[in-house]
């Protein structure tokens, strides 16, 4: 492979030419305009319209005035950073169980991606397995539970807007993705500095297989979205939440909302971190185009299948 082993990058991390950021990142003067939605808008109709427009065109938007205090976000970032700065042996105490089908736990540089990560379920309380929650820093649990509690309100508001935007009742889309059994699966991504960020990817191109994702980044840019044949950087807005529409919301909306194709790039000097929370239906829940959105004129464009089966097929590259 060309440039294999370039400047301290192990050959297995170097992406094919058609994926390398040096050839594929948009270099023009105008960045991609990513919609910014103010959740504190007084008129529900206006808010719904903005969420619908962003979700049906780009499938990604940033949310401001979301009601999560800045100190809650800063604390979440602090405890995540402190965990990843621990010695490797201490982090390995939370390693994924190789015998389990669960993705929970700590992993390092898996599948040739320039990223370490920690997966933990943070909501509902019945889904949480505290074995994978770090005990160091000592306030990790308290801080993460505080964030989950605040996030719950934002998720319900977004689901309500997405539901009304389809002409459904405010609670119908939430019910269709699992209601109070919707699982919040948090992944902390830790992308260390890389000597050749133009050759590698933190996470390659994908859409999220869940319903949707709420992501907090740190100030080091790295999220890119695909549009019109190019990869565009997503600008950092302090304390904003970045919302990705995922596959299950695209399916439920019968294609009205679009799951966003995105990837992560890395940085030469600085560590990038992000805190995506994937909103996942229960594995046995059947998800398909919502019955109220299909008829003879608008037939279903997607199959109905259990979320667990959908996830298995996608993760193993089996056609749906």
Coordinates of N, CA and C in Angstrom, one line a residue, residues 95 148 184:
X95 N -12.3 -3.6 30.3 CA -12.3 -4.1 29.0 C -13.5 -4.8 28.6
X148 N -27.2 12.1 32.1 CA -28.3 11.2 31.6 C -29.7 11.8 32.0
X184 N -30.1 4.4 26.1 CA -29.1 5.4 25.8 C -27.7 4.8 26.0

